CSV table of C-alpha atoms in Angstrom, one decimal:
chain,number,residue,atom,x,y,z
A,234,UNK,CA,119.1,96.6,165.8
A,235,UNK,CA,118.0,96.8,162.4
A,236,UNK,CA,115.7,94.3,161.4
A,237,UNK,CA,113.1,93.5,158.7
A,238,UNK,CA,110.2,90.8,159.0
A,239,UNK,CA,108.1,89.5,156.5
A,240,UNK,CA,106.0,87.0,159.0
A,241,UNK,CA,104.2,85.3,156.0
A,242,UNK,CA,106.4,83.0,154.4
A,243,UNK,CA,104.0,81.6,151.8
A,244,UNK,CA,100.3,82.7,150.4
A,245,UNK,CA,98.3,81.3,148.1
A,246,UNK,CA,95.1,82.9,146.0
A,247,UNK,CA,93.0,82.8,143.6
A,248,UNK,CA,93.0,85.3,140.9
A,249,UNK,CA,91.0,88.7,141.6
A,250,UNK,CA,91.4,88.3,145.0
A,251,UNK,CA,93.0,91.1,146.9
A,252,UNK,CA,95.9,90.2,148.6
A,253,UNK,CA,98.5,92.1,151.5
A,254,UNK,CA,101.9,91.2,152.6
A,255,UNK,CA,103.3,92.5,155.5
A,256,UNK,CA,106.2,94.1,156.6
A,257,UNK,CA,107.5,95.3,159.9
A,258,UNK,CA,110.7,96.8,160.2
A,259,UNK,CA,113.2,97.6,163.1
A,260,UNK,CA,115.7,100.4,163.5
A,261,UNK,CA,117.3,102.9,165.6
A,262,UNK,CA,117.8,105.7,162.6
A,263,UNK,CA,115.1,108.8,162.1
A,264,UNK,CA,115.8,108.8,158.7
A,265,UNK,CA,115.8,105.5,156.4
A,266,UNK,CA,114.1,104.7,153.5
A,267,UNK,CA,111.4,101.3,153.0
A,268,UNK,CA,111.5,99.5,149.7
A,269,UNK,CA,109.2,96.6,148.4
A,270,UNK,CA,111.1,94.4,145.4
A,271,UNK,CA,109.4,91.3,143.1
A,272,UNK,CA,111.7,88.4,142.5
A,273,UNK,CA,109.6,86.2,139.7
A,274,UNK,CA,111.1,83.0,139.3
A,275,UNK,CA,113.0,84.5,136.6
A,276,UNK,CA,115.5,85.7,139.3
A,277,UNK,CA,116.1,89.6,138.9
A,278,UNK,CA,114.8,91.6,141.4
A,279,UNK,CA,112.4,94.2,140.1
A,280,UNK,CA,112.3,97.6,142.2
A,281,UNK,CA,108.8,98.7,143.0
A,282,UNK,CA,108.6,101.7,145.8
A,283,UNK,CA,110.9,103.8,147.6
A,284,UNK,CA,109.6,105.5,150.4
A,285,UNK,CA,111.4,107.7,153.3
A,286,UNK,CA,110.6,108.2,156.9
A,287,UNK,CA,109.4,111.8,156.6
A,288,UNK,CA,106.4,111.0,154.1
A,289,UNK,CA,103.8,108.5,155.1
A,290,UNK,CA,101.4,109.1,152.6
A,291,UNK,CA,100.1,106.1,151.3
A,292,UNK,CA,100.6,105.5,147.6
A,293,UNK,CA,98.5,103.5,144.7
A,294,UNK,CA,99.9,102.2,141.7
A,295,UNK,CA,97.4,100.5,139.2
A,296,UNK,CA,96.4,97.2,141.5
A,297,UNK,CA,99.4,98.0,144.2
A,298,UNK,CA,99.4,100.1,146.8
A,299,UNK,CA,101.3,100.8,149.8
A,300,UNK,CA,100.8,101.6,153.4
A,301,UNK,CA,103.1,103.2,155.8
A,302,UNK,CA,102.6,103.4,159.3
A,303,UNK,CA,105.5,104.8,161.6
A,304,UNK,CA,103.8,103.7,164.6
A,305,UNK,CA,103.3,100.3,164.1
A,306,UNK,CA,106.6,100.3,162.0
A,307,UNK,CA,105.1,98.7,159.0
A,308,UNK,CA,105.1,98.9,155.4
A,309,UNK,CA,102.3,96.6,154.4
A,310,UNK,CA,101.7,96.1,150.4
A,311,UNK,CA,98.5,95.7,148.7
A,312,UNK,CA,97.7,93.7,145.7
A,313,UNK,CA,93.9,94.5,144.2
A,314,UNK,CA,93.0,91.6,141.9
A,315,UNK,CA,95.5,89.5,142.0
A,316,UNK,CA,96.7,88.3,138.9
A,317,UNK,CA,98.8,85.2,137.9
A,318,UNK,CA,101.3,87.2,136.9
A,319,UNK,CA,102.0,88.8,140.6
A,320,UNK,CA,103.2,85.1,141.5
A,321,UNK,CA,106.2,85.8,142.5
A,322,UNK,CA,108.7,86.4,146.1
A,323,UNK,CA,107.8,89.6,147.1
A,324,UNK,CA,111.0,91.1,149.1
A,325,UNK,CA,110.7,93.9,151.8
A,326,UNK,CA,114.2,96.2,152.4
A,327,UNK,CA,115.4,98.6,154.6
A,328,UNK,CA,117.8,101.0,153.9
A,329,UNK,CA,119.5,102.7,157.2
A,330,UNK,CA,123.2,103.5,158.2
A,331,UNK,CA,123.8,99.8,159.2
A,332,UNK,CA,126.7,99.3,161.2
A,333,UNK,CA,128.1,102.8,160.1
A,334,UNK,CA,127.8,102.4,156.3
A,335,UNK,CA,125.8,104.1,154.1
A,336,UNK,CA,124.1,102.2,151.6
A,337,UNK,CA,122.9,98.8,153.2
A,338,UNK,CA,119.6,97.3,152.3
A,339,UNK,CA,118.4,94.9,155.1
A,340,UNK,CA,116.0,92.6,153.3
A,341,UNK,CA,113.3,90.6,154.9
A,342,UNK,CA,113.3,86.9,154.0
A,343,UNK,CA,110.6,87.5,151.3
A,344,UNK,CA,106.8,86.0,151.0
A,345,UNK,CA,106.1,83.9,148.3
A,346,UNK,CA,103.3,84.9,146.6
A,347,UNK,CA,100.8,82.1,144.1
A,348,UNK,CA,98.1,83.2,142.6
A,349,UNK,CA,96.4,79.9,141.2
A,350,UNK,CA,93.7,80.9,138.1
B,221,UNK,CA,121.6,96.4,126.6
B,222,UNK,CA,119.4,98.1,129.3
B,223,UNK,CA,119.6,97.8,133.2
B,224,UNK,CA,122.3,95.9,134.8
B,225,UNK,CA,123.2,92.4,132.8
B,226,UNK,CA,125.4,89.4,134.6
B,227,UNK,CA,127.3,86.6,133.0
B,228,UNK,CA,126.4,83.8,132.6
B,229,UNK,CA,123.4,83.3,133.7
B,230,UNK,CA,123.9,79.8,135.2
B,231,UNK,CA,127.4,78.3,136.4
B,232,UNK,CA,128.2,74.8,137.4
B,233,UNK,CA,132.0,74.2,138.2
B,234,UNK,CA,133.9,72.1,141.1
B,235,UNK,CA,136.2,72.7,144.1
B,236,UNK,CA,139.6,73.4,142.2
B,237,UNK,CA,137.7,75.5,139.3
B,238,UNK,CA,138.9,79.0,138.5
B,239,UNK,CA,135.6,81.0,137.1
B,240,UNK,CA,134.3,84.2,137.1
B,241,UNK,CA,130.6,86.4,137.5
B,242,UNK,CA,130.3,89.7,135.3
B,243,UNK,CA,128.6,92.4,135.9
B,244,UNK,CA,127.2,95.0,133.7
B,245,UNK,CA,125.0,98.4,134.0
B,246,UNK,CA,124.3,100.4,131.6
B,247,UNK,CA,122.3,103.5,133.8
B,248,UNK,CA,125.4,105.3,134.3
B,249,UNK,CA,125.3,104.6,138.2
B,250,UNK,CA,128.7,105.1,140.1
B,251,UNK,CA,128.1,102.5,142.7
B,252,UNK,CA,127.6,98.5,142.5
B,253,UNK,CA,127.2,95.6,144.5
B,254,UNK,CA,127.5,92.2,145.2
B,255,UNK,CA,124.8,90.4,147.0
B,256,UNK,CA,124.5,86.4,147.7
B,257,UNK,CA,120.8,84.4,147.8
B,258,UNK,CA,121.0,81.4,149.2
B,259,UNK,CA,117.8,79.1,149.9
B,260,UNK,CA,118.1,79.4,153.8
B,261,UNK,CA,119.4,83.2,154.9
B,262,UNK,CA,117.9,86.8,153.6
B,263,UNK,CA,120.0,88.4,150.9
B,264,UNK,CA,122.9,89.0,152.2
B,265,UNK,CA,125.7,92.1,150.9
B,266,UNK,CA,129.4,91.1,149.7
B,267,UNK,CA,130.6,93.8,148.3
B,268,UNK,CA,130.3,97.3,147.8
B,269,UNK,CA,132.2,99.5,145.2
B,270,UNK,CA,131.3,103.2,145.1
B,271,UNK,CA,133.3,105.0,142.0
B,272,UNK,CA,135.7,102.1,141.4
B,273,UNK,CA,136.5,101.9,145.3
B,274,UNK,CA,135.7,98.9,147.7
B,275,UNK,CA,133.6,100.4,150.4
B,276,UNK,CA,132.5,97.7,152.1
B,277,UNK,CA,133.3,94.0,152.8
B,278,UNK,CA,130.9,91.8,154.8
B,279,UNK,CA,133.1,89.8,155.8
B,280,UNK,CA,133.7,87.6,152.9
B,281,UNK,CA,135.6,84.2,152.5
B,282,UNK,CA,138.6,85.5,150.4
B,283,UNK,CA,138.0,82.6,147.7
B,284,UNK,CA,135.6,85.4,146.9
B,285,UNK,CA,137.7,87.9,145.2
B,286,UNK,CA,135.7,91.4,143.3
B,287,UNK,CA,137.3,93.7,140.8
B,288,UNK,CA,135.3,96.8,139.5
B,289,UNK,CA,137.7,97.8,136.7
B,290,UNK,CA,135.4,101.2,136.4
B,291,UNK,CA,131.6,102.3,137.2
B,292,UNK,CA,130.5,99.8,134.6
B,293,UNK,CA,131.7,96.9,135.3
B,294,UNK,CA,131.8,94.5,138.3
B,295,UNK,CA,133.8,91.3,138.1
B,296,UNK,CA,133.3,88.2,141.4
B,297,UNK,CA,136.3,85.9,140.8
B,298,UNK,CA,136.0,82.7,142.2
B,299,UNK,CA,138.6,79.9,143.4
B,300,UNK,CA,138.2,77.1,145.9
B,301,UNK,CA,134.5,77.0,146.3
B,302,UNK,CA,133.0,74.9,148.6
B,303,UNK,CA,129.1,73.2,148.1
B,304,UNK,CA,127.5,75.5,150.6
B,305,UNK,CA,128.9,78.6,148.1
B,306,UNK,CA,125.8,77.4,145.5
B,307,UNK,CA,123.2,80.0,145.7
B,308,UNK,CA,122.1,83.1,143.6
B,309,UNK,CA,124.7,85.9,142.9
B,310,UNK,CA,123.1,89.1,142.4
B,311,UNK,CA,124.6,92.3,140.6
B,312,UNK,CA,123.0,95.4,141.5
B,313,UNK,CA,123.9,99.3,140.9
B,314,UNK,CA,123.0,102.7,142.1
B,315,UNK,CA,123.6,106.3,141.5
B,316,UNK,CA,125.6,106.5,144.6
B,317,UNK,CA,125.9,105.2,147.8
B,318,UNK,CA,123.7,106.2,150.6
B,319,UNK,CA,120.7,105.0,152.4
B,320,UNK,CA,117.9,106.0,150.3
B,321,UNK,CA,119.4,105.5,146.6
B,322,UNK,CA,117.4,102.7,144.8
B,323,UNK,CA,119.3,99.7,144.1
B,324,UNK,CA,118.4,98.3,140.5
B,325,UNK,CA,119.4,94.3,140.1
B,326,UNK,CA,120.7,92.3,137.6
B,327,UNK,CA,118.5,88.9,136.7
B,328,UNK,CA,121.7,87.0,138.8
B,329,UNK,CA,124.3,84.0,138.2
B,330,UNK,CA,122.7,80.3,139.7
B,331,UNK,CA,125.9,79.3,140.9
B,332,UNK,CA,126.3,75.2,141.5
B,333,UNK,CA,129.2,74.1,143.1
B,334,UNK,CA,130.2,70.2,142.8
């Protein structure tokens, strides 16, 4: 089965505080490719990582950062100091040969992120 | 115009109505998608168009009806809604169609159906 879980629904902080999300993911293929999107409440969803199977490195961007664990199958996101601004649904996808097709991304249900000032 | 634009941005119309969603992207991608957001269920894939070519149908209601007229432009005609159609319609694009190619959205339609 391919599956992606985003356990926390909602979570709240207060700016600078360092906030994760989690993400654990299900699937049968040896290659696939994790994804983290923002949905503000403006609606579009705003691509921020790729990453494939073969590289677990984790990665840091400015506040965000990323880590990858194949053995837990998760792909847990990191925000340093939060920021109003990162309030927002935060959207974990999987992209895998779903059902035969190429070019599926299995999304999570998204965790709502509020950073309160 | 950057990215990948939709039109309009918000759409209210009834049961009987005849209306359409555009889609637009502007990165020169070859493949594009159609992806529903309701308040209850994950995002969920409608359509798939690689190089003007349906790929892949989830099993869609046919009172959803796509066009992709070229690589451009996608097109989600709509007839015979019912209420539980409202949600969030989302455009997105990518280079091609695989597993690992990005997927870059549009900002969506709020579809309300009366």
């Amino acid at each position: 089965a391919q599956k992606v879980t985003q356990a926390q629904t909602e979570i709240s902080v207060v700016e600078k505080e360092d906030v994760t999300l989690d993400c654990v993911y299900e699937t049968r293929d040896t290659t696939y490719y994790l994804f983290w999107y923002k949905q503000p409440p403006s609606g579009e969803l705003v691509f921020l990582i790729r990453r494939n199977s073969f590289d677990e490195q984790n990665e840091i961007s400015g506040r965000y950062s990323w880590n990858f664990q194949k053995s837990t199958s998760s792909f847990n996101f990191t925000i340093t100091a939060s920021q109003v601004v990162d309030s927002a649904v935060y959207f974990c996808a999987l992209g895998s040969n779903y059902g035969g097709s190429q070019g599926n991304l299995i999304f999570g249900k998204g965790t709502k992120l509020s950073v309160k000032p | 115009e950057t990215g990948v634009t939709q039109t309009p941005r918000h759409l209210v119309m009834g049961m009987t109505n005849k209306k359409s969603l555009k889609c637009e992207q502007h990165l020169g991608h070859n493949a594009m998608y159609w992806y529903k957001q309701s308040a209850k269920k994950p995002l969920e894939l409608m359509f798939v168009y690689s190089l003007e070519e349906r790929v892949e149908n989830n099993s869609v209601p046919s009172r959803f009806s796509p066009e992709c007229p070229n690589s451009s432009h996608l097109f989600l005609h709509l007839h015979t809604l019912q209420p539980e159609d409202s949600a969030l319609y989302l455009c997105a694009s990518s280079q091609v169609v695989t597993r690992g190619d990005t997927q870059y959205f549009g900002p969506g339609t709020r579809l309300t159906v009366l």
